[in-house]
Amino acid sequence: MSLLTWDYDGDLYCVLTTETGAGEDRTTHVELSEARMVATGAPAAPASPAPGPAAVTVVVYAPEEEKPAEVVFDGAQTVPFAVLERFVATVAARGYGIGWPRSS
């Protein structure tokens, strides 16, 4: 699992990547959402970002699977186009071994 966060126009966004399974059963979920700062509970520890409801989810299956990648948009969530562009570039750059073009 990994979490990438960035600020855009004063709002915090994140890409959460989760991989489950192995081999032919491997599935990767990549979600774009707004991030929310969550207190850690300890006074000495700063708050940390956590994802909110996913606006866009990309589901990528293992290369051995014959299923194509899926993209799901939540109609109730909106994000700026520049944030969506960055998300698409992030997903494409990772490639996931399925022959997606990598950005330079």
mmCIF file with all atom_site columns, C-alpha atoms in Angstrom, residues 4 45 54 87 99 101:
data_model
loop_
_atom_site.group_PDB
_atom_site.id
_atom_site.type_symbol
_atom_site.label_atom_id
_atom_site.label_alt_id
_atom_site.label_comp_id
_atom_site.label_asym_id
_atom_site.label_entity_id
_atom_site.label_seq_id
_atom_site.pdbx_PDB_ins_code
_atom_site.Cartn_x
_atom_site.Cartn_y
_atom_site.Cartn_z
_atom_site.occupancy
_atom_site.B_iso_or_equiv
_atom_site.pdbx_formal_charge
_atom_site.auth_seq_id
_atom_site.auth_comp_id
_atom_site.auth_asym_id
_atom_site.auth_atom_id
_atom_site.pdbx_PDB_model_num
ATOM 1 C CA . LEU A 1 4   ? 1.048   9.896  -2.546  1.00 0.00 ? 4   LEU A CA 1
ATOM 2 C CA . ALA A 1 45  ? 3.231   13.748 16.484  1.00 0.00 ? 45  ALA A CA 1
ATOM 3 C CA . ALA A 1 54  ? -12.533 7.972  -3.950  1.00 0.00 ? 54  ALA A CA 1
ATOM 4 C CA . PHE A 1 87  ? -3.541  11.119 -11.428 1.00 0.00 ? 87  PHE A CA 1
ATOM 5 C CA . GLY A 1 99  ? 1.888   -2.582 -21.417 1.00 0.00 ? 99  GLY A CA 1
ATOM 6 C CA . PRO A 1 101 ? 2.678   3.617  -21.969 1.00 0.00 ? 101 PRO A CA 1
#
